[in-house]
Amino acid sequence: MKTNKKIRVVHLISGLLQGGAESVLFRLVTWPDPEVEHIVVSFADGGIYGQSLMDAGVEVEMLGMTPGRLSPADFWRLKKCLTRLDPDVIQTWMYHADLIGGLAARVAGFRHVAWGIRNSGASLAKSSRSAYLFARLSGFFSRWVPQRIVCCAEEARHRHVQWGYDPRKMVVIQNGYDLSRWVRNETARRTLRNEWGLGEQIPLMGFVARWNPLKDHATLIKAFAQCLAKQPDLHCVLVGKDMDDGNPVLMGLLTEYGVREKTILLGMRNDVPSIMSALDLHVLSSIAEGFPNVVAEAMACGVPNVVTNVGDAALIVGEDGWVAPASDPERLAEKIIQALDYIEETGKSTLARQVRERVMNAFSLEKMVAGYRQTWMDMLSENGKTK
């Protein structure tokens, strides 16, 4: 291990588009740490986060690979990139980077490799067949390629051990949040509600998630339709990739269940903390998650959650949220109504303080950064910086 110098950590990720893993990576590498130097290598391009990372002073390498079409030349280029960067530790993010990046690192002679599991694995085959195949194949290679396997959630660790991942290498580091960014903004709340034609007394729920089978927007929309029978003024905001009127399946669902006029479609946005502040309730309808960032981010903005019982979602909300079974619109609607009634009885400001305090106490960014740093230090202390 290098002495009197920063630990050089190279992060490998398939791309830098908007997503939970990408946002955690961004928070981790932009945290001011005098002991660690971060370099991010994207297999594809800069995506959403590339320029922001560079603006924050983080070196970003973009290899320009075509997603899903890795060639032998691409693999060789990745290997050469790692050799040139000469990291102390290689931290990979998600299944494709875990396996491909891990193998390239070992071929290049590096042994201090930490994999990053960002998904619970539940229903993964329904979302991405290739990710599922990479995940199961990685279980076999986990005995030899990584030195550590960092899981974002306890459920993720448990399921991947069942899939054959080496349990001796597993470390759970829960996500941490920059509470200086995720904070309630009353001015933004008023501005956005005015823009949407909603008064302060109009109940508003929302879901921040890309269009993906694992997010199960269909169940959310069915539950929303049922809620309108008891809360006819209720509106819903949907934010994320393909959450717009250019998505024919989404539009069909909104029309079929009669909620189109009550739904606000925002697509991709870069002002999510402001949008969160405009909500009264955030609803996670997923059928699978690891450690869902969006739940804690909503809480940091003072917004309580109704979540499905997936990944560590119930752990995040604790006693300050509501939990429903996955794929059950009736129970989800029931919990949404319970939550809205409770918010009205208790007062929005009181509950806003409670949910933010929970995130501050349990999921600080400093705690997450310390967990990663200690993991890397432990890896290096086992055999020095030897390749």
Short mmCIF file of C-alpha atoms in Angstrom, two decimals:
data_model
loop_
_atom_site.label_atom_id
_atom_site.label_comp_id
_atom_site.label_asym_id
_atom_site.label_seq_id
_atom_site.Cartn_x
_atom_site.Cartn_y
_atom_site.Cartn_z
CA MET A 1 0.00 0.00 0.00
CA LYS A 2 1.22 3.50 -0.78
CA THR A 3 2.37 5.50 2.24
CA ASN A 4 1.78 9.20 2.87
CA LYS A 5 -0.31 9.38 -0.29
CA LYS A 6 -3.97 9.23 -1.09
CA ILE A 7 -5.55 5.89 -1.86
CA ARG A 8 -6.35 5.88 -5.58
CA VAL A 9 -9.75 4.28 -6.18
CA VAL A 10 -10.95 3.69 -9.73
CA HIS A 11 -14.71 3.21 -10.05
CA LEU A 12 -16.00 1.17 -13.00
CA ILE A 13 -19.62 1.58 -14.12
CA SER A 14 -21.39 0.71 -17.37
CA GLY A 15 -22.80 4.23 -17.77
CA LEU A 16 -23.63 7.44 -15.96
CA LEU A 17 -27.32 7.89 -16.71
CA GLN A 18 -29.86 8.81 -14.04
CA GLY A 19 -30.30 6.00 -11.55
CA GLY A 20 -29.86 4.96 -7.94
CA ALA A 21 -26.37 3.51 -8.32
CA GLU A 22 -25.17 6.51 -10.28
CA SER A 23 -26.44 8.95 -7.66
CA VAL A 24 -24.74 7.00 -4.84
CA LEU A 25 -21.50 6.93 -6.82
CA PHE A 26 -21.74 10.69 -7.34
CA ARG A 27 -22.27 11.35 -3.63
CA LEU A 28 -19.42 9.06 -2.66
CA VAL A 29 -16.75 10.42 -4.99
CA THR A 30 -17.61 14.10 -4.52
CA TRP A 31 -17.37 13.88 -0.73
CA PRO A 32 -14.25 15.82 0.32
CA ASP A 33 -11.90 13.12 1.59
CA PRO A 34 -8.21 13.94 2.10
CA GLU A 35 -7.35 10.23 2.18
CA VAL A 36 -8.86 9.11 -1.12
CA GLU A 37 -8.47 10.08 -4.80
CA HIS A 38 -11.38 8.99 -7.00
CA ILE A 39 -11.40 8.32 -10.74
CA VAL A 40 -14.61 7.26 -12.51
CA VAL A 41 -14.48 5.11 -15.66
CA SER A 42 -17.72 4.87 -17.66
CA PHE A 43 -17.87 2.05 -20.18
CA ALA A 44 -20.18 4.24 -22.28
CA ASP A 45 -20.27 8.06 -22.28
CA GLY A 46 -20.71 10.80 -19.71
CA GLY A 47 -24.47 10.37 -19.52
CA ILE A 48 -26.20 12.57 -16.94
CA TYR A 49 -23.51 12.65 -14.26
CA GLY A 50 -20.29 12.90 -16.29
CA GLN A 51 -20.11 16.69 -16.55
CA SER A 52 -21.25 17.19 -12.95
CA LEU A 53 -18.49 14.86 -11.76
CA MET A 54 -15.89 16.77 -13.75
CA ASP A 55 -17.25 20.09 -12.50
CA ALA A 56 -16.73 18.73 -8.97
CA GLY A 57 -13.09 17.98 -9.76
CA VAL A 58 -13.40 14.23 -10.29
CA GLU A 59 -11.46 12.70 -13.20
CA VAL A 60 -13.81 10.89 -15.58
CA GLU A 61 -12.73 8.47 -18.31
CA MET A 62 -15.30 7.61 -21.01
CA LEU A 63 -14.58 4.53 -23.13
CA GLY A 64 -17.42 4.96 -25.63
CA MET A 65 -18.53 1.32 -25.61
CA THR A 66 -21.94 0.37 -26.99
CA PRO A 67 -24.15 -0.96 -24.17
CA GLY A 68 -24.76 -4.69 -24.55
CA ARG A 69 -22.18 -5.06 -27.32
CA LEU A 70 -18.85 -5.48 -25.57
CA SER A 71 -16.18 -6.64 -28.01
CA PRO A 72 -12.75 -8.20 -27.32
CA ALA A 73 -11.26 -4.86 -28.39
CA ASP A 74 -13.40 -3.07 -25.76
CA PHE A 75 -12.22 -5.49 -23.08
CA TRP A 76 -8.59 -4.94 -24.06
CA ARG A 77 -9.09 -1.16 -24.03
CA LEU A 78 -10.54 -1.38 -20.51
CA LYS A 79 -7.57 -3.45 -19.37
CA LYS A 80 -5.13 -0.90 -20.81
CA CYS A 81 -7.05 1.93 -19.16
CA LEU A 82 -6.74 0.26 -15.76
CA THR A 83 -3.04 -0.37 -16.27
CA ARG A 84 -2.51 3.29 -17.12
CA LEU A 85 -4.51 4.55 -14.14
CA ASP A 86 -2.71 2.14 -11.77
CA PRO A 87 -5.29 2.14 -8.95
CA ASP A 88 -4.82 0.92 -5.40
CA VAL A 89 -8.43 -0.31 -5.36
CA ILE A 90 -10.96 -0.95 -8.12
CA GLN A 91 -14.60 -0.47 -7.08
CA THR A 92 -17.18 -1.75 -9.58
CA TRP A 93 -20.85 -0.80 -9.74
CA MET A 94 -23.64 -3.21 -10.79
CA TYR A 95 -23.52 -6.60 -12.46
CA HIS A 96 -22.03 -5.82 -15.87
CA ALA A 97 -19.21 -3.75 -14.43
CA ASP A 98 -18.72 -6.26 -11.62
CA LEU A 99 -18.05 -9.15 -13.96
CA ILE A 100 -16.48 -7.41 -16.97
CA GLY A 101 -14.56 -4.85 -14.95
CA GLY A 102 -13.54 -7.40 -12.36
CA LEU A 103 -12.18 -9.79 -14.98
CA ALA A 104 -10.33 -6.96 -16.77
CA ALA A 105 -8.80 -5.92 -13.46
CA ARG A 106 -7.57 -9.42 -12.69
CA VAL A 107 -6.20 -9.90 -16.22
CA ALA A 108 -4.35 -6.60 -15.76
CA GLY A 109 -2.86 -7.96 -12.54
CA PHE A 110 -4.90 -6.09 -9.93
CA ARG A 111 -6.32 -8.06 -7.02
CA HIS A 112 -7.86 -5.34 -4.83
CA VAL A 113 -11.27 -5.46 -6.51
CA ALA A 114 -14.54 -4.66 -4.72
CA TRP A 115 -17.79 -5.51 -6.46
CA GLY A 116 -20.89 -3.38 -5.91
CA ILE A 117 -24.32 -5.02 -5.72
CA ARG A 118 -27.03 -2.39 -6.05
CA ASN A 119 -30.08 -4.62 -6.58
CA SER A 120 -31.86 -7.04 -4.27
CA GLY A 121 -32.09 -9.50 -7.16
CA ALA A 122 -35.82 -10.04 -6.68
CA SER A 123 -37.64 -10.30 -10.03
CA LEU A 124 -34.45 -9.27 -11.80
CA ALA A 125 -35.14 -11.58 -14.75
CA LYS A 126 -38.35 -9.63 -15.45
CA SER A 127 -36.45 -6.36 -15.68
CA SER A 128 -33.29 -7.33 -17.56
CA ARG A 129 -32.49 -10.78 -18.78
CA SER A 130 -28.86 -9.86 -19.41
CA ALA A 131 -28.45 -8.37 -15.91
CA TYR A 132 -29.94 -11.55 -14.44
CA LEU A 133 -27.55 -13.75 -16.41
CA PHE A 134 -24.58 -11.60 -15.39
CA ALA A 135 -25.72 -11.74 -11.76
CA ARG A 136 -25.96 -15.52 -11.71
CA LEU A 137 -22.68 -15.94 -13.59
CA SER A 138 -21.01 -13.56 -11.16
CA GLY A 139 -22.01 -15.87 -8.32
CA PHE A 140 -19.66 -18.48 -9.79
CA PHE A 141 -16.80 -16.01 -10.32
CA SER A 142 -17.23 -14.40 -6.89
CA ARG A 143 -14.88 -17.00 -5.40
CA TRP A 144 -11.95 -15.68 -7.44
CA VAL A 145 -12.49 -12.20 -8.86
CA PRO A 146 -13.46 -9.80 -6.03
CA GLN A 147 -11.73 -9.32 -2.71
CA ARG A 148 -14.89 -7.75 -1.26
CA ILE A 149 -18.53 -7.62 -2.36
CA VAL A 150 -20.31 -4.47 -1.20
CA CYS A 151 -24.11 -4.83 -0.93
CA CYS A 152 -26.41 -1.86 -0.52
CA ALA A 153 -28.93 -3.77 1.59
CA GLU A 154 -29.30 -6.78 3.87
CA GLU A 155 -31.86 -8.41 1.60
CA ALA A 156 -29.47 -8.04 -1.32
CA ARG A 157 -26.72 -9.78 0.65
CA HIS A 158 -29.04 -12.61 1.63
CA ARG A 159 -30.37 -13.30 -1.87
CA HIS A 160 -26.94 -13.15 -3.53
CA VAL A 161 -25.53 -15.62 -1.03
CA GLN A 162 -28.38 -17.92 -2.08
CA TRP A 163 -27.23 -17.41 -5.68
CA GLY A 164 -23.77 -18.68 -4.85
CA TYR A 165 -21.92 -15.48 -4.04
CA ASP A 166 -19.09 -15.98 -1.55
CA PRO A 167 -20.60 -15.04 1.85
CA ARG A 168 -17.14 -14.47 3.38
CA LYS A 169 -16.60 -11.46 1.14
CA MET A 170 -19.94 -9.75 1.73
CA VAL A 171 -20.09 -6.28 3.31
CA VAL A 172 -23.32 -4.28 3.71
CA ILE A 173 -22.96 -0.50 3.36
CA GLN A 174 -26.30 1.28 3.31
CA ASN A 175 -26.74 4.41 1.24
CA GLY A 176 -26.05 7.81 2.74
CA TYR A 177 -27.52 11.16 1.74
CA ASP A 178 -26.30 14.71 1.34
CA LEU A 179 -28.87 16.48 3.44
CA SER A 180 -27.64 19.88 2.29
CA ARG A 181 -29.16 19.09 -1.13
CA TRP A 182 -32.15 17.02 -0.07
CA VAL A 183 -34.03 19.54 2.01
CA ARG A 184 -37.58 20.83 2.05
CA ASN A 185 -38.04 23.96 -0.05
CA GLU A 186 -41.30 25.75 0.69
CA THR A 187 -40.76 28.32 -2.05
CA ALA A 188 -40.32 25.58 -4.65
CA ARG A 189 -43.39 23.85 -3.26
CA ARG A 190 -45.58 26.91 -3.81
CA THR A 191 -44.07 27.65 -7.22
CA LEU A 192 -44.55 24.15 -8.59
CA ARG A 193 -48.04 23.73 -7.19
CA ASN A 194 -49.05 27.02 -8.78
CA GLU A 195 -47.51 25.85 -12.06
CA TRP A 196 -49.60 22.67 -11.87
CA GLY A 197 -52.75 24.52 -10.86
CA LEU A 198 -52.91 22.95 -7.40
CA GLY A 199 -53.70 24.80 -4.20
CA GLU A 200 -51.97 24.00 -0.92
CA GLN A 201 -54.96 21.98 0.31
CA ILE A 202 -55.03 19.66 -2.71
CA PRO A 203 -53.50 16.29 -1.70
CA LEU A 204 -50.60 15.36 -3.94
CA MET A 205 -48.70 12.10 -4.13
CA GLY A 206 -45.88 11.16 -6.47
CA PHE A 207 -43.38 8.52 -7.55
CA VAL A 208 -39.88 9.30 -8.80
CA ALA A 209 -38.74 6.35 -10.92
CA ARG A 210 -37.92 5.51 -14.51
CA TRP A 211 -40.31 3.38 -16.57
CA ASN A 212 -39.22 -0.17 -15.74
CA PRO A 213 -41.11 -3.41 -14.99
CA LEU A 214 -39.56 -3.58 -11.52
CA LYS A 215 -41.08 -0.20 -10.59
CA ASP A 216 -44.57 -1.58 -11.29
CA HIS A 217 -46.26 1.67 -12.28
CA ALA A 218 -49.32 -0.36 -13.26
CA THR A 219 -50.01 -1.24 -9.62
CA LEU A 220 -49.53 2.40 -8.62
CA ILE A 221 -51.98 3.60 -11.24
CA LYS A 222 -54.59 1.01 -10.23
CA ALA A 223 -54.18 2.01 -6.59
CA PHE A 224 -54.46 5.69 -7.51
CA ALA A 225 -57.75 5.04 -9.29
CA GLN A 226 -59.11 3.31 -6.17
CA CYS A 227 -57.94 6.17 -3.93
CA LEU A 228 -59.92 8.69 -5.98
CA ALA A 229 -63.16 7.11 -4.76
CA LYS A 230 -62.31 8.36 -1.24
CA GLN A 231 -60.07 11.31 -2.10
CA PRO A 232 -61.48 12.76 -5.34
CA ASP A 233 -59.13 15.78 -5.20
CA LEU A 234 -56.00 13.62 -5.05
CA HIS A 235 -53.41 14.18 -7.80
CA CYS A 236 -50.31 12.22 -8.73
CA VAL A 237 -46.94 13.34 -10.11
CA LEU A 238 -44.77 10.85 -12.04
CA VAL A 239 -41.11 11.72 -12.61
CA GLY A 240 -38.39 9.83 -14.46
CA LYS A 241 -37.22 8.52 -17.80
CA ASP A 242 -40.17 7.76 -20.13
CA MET A 243 -42.70 9.15 -17.67
CA ASP A 244 -44.25 11.35 -20.34
CA ASP A 245 -46.95 11.30 -23.00
CA GLY A 246 -44.53 9.70 -25.46
CA ASN A 247 -44.89 6.41 -23.58
CA PRO A 248 -47.88 4.63 -25.17
CA VAL A 249 -48.13 1.89 -22.53
CA LEU A 250 -48.16 4.42 -19.71
CA MET A 251 -50.74 6.56 -21.49
CA GLY A 252 -52.89 3.49 -22.07
CA LEU A 253 -52.86 2.65 -18.35
CA LEU A 254 -53.73 6.21 -17.33
CA THR A 255 -56.64 6.24 -19.78
CA GLU A 256 -57.85 2.75 -18.90
CA TYR A 257 -58.10 3.55 -15.20
CA GLY A 258 -59.51 7.05 -15.70
CA VAL A 259 -56.71 8.96 -13.98
CA ARG A 260 -55.16 10.83 -16.91
CA GLU A 261 -56.59 14.20 -15.91
CA LYS A 262 -55.33 13.78 -12.34
CA THR A 263 -51.79 12.78 -13.32
CA ILE A 264 -48.89 15.15 -13.92
CA LEU A 265 -46.17 13.67 -16.14
CA LEU A 266 -42.78 15.35 -15.82
CA GLY A 267 -40.35 12.97 -17.51
CA MET A 268 -36.66 13.40 -16.67
CA ARG A 269 -35.96 16.33 -14.33
CA ASN A 270 -32.91 17.70 -12.57
CA ASP A 271 -34.88 19.49 -9.84
CA VAL A 272 -36.12 16.42 -7.97
CA PRO A 273 -35.55 17.90 -4.47
CA SER A 274 -37.91 20.75 -5.41
CA ILE A 275 -40.47 18.30 -6.82
CA MET A 276 -40.25 16.21 -3.65
CA SER A 277 -40.98 19.34 -1.62
CA ALA A 278 -44.21 19.85 -3.56
CA LEU A 279 -45.53 16.40 -2.59
CA ASP A 280 -47.55 15.43 0.46
CA LEU A 281 -46.73 11.74 0.05
CA HIS A 282 -44.23 9.69 -1.95
CA VAL A 283 -45.31 6.20 -3.04
CA LEU A 284 -42.90 3.40 -3.99
CA SER A 285 -44.79 0.67 -5.87
CA SER A 286 -41.80 -1.49 -6.88
CA ILE A 287 -41.78 -5.27 -6.95
CA ALA A 288 -38.02 -5.35 -6.32
CA GLU A 289 -35.45 -2.94 -4.87
CA GLY A 290 -32.14 -3.04 -3.06
CA PHE A 291 -31.88 0.06 -0.92
CA PRO A 292 -34.25 2.49 -2.69
CA ASN A 293 -32.59 5.91 -2.66
CA VAL A 294 -35.77 7.69 -3.60
CA VAL A 295 -37.48 6.73 -0.33
CA ALA A 296 -34.77 8.27 1.85
CA GLU A 297 -34.49 11.27 -0.48
CA ALA A 298 -38.20 11.95 -0.07
CA MET A 299 -37.86 11.68 3.71
CA ALA A 300 -34.90 14.08 3.69
CA CYS A 301 -37.24 16.57 1.98
CA GLY A 302 -39.78 16.06 4.74
CA VAL A 303 -42.08 13.81 2.69
CA PRO A 304 -43.39 10.56 4.23
CA ASN A 305 -43.64 7.38 2.18
CA VAL A 306 -45.93 4.49 1.43
CA VAL A 307 -43.67 1.68 0.22
CA THR A 308 -44.05 -1.88 -0.94
CA ASN A 309 -42.27 -4.44 1.21
CA VAL A 310 -39.28 -4.89 -1.07
CA GLY A 311 -35.54 -4.67 -0.42
CA ASP A 312 -34.81 -2.48 2.59
CA ALA A 313 -37.70 -0.08 1.93
CA ALA A 314 -39.53 -0.97 5.16
CA LEU A 315 -36.29 -0.62 7.11
CA ILE A 316 -35.76 2.88 5.72
CA VAL A 317 -39.21 4.22 6.66
CA GLY A 318 -39.31 2.45 10.02
CA GLU A 319 -42.28 3.60 12.07
CA ASP A 320 -42.55 6.82 10.09
CA GLY A 321 -44.06 5.29 6.95
CA TRP A 322 -46.58 2.79 5.65
CA VAL A 323 -45.80 -0.61 4.11
CA ALA A 324 -47.93 -2.62 1.67
CA PRO A 325 -47.34 -5.95 -0.11
CA ALA A 326 -45.92 -5.73 -3.62
CA SER A 327 -48.23 -6.19 -6.62
CA ASP A 328 -51.35 -5.56 -4.53
CA PRO A 329 -53.16 -2.37 -5.67
CA GLU A 330 -55.97 -2.78 -3.13
CA ARG A 331 -53.60 -2.85 -0.14
CA LEU A 332 -51.46 -0.10 -1.62
CA ALA A 333 -54.54 2.11 -2.02
CA GLU A 334 -55.54 1.33 1.56
CA LYS A 335 -52.13 2.44 2.86
CA ILE A 336 -52.16 5.60 0.74
CA ILE A 337 -55.52 6.64 2.20
CA GLN A 338 -54.30 5.84 5.73
CA ALA A 339 -51.22 7.95 5.14
CA LEU A 340 -53.14 10.92 3.73
CA ASP A 341 -55.60 10.81 6.64
CA TYR A 342 -52.74 10.68 9.14
CA ILE A 343 -50.94 13.58 7.47
CA GLU A 344 -54.09 15.71 7.66
CA GLU A 345 -54.66 14.82 11.33
CA THR A 346 -51.05 15.25 12.45
CA GLY A 347 -50.01 18.17 10.30
CA LYS A 348 -47.54 18.25 7.43
CA SER A 349 -44.85 20.16 9.29
CA THR A 350 -44.81 17.76 12.25
CA LEU A 351 -44.43 14.68 10.08
CA ALA A 352 -41.90 16.46 7.85
CA ARG A 353 -39.60 16.95 10.87
CA GLN A 354 -40.00 13.33 11.96
CA VAL A 355 -39.12 11.73 8.65
CA ARG A 356 -36.15 14.04 8.02
CA GLU A 357 -34.76 13.36 11.50
CA ARG A 358 -34.92 9.62 10.84
CA VAL A 359 -32.80 9.95 7.69
CA MET A 360 -30.34 12.27 9.44
CA ASN A 361 -29.86 9.81 12.30
CA ALA A 362 -29.75 6.57 10.35
CA PHE A 363 -28.46 7.25 6.84
CA SER A 364 -25.93 10.05 6.82
CA LEU A 365 -23.58 10.45 3.87
CA GLU A 366 -20.60 10.64 6.23
CA LYS A 367 -21.45 7.18 7.60
CA MET A 368 -21.63 5.69 4.08
CA VAL A 369 -18.33 7.28 3.01
CA ALA A 370 -16.64 5.96 6.14
CA GLY A 371 -17.95 2.47 5.40
CA TYR A 372 -16.47 2.45 1.90
CA ARG A 373 -13.16 3.93 3.06
CA GLN A 374 -12.80 1.33 5.82
CA THR A 375 -13.60 -1.47 3.37
CA TRP A 376 -10.90 -0.29 0.98
CA MET A 377 -8.40 0.12 3.83
CA ASP A 378 -9.13 -3.41 5.02
CA MET A 379 -8.59 -4.76 1.51
CA LEU A 380 -5.22 -3.03 1.18
CA SER A 381 -4.06 -4.07 4.64
CA GLU A 382 -4.47 -7.76 3.80
CA ASN A 383 -1.69 -7.94 1.19
CA GLY A 384 -0.41 -4.43 0.56
CA LYS A 385 -0.77 -2.85 -2.87
CA THR A 386 0.49 -5.90 -4.72
CA LYS A 387 -1.10 -6.51 -8.06
#
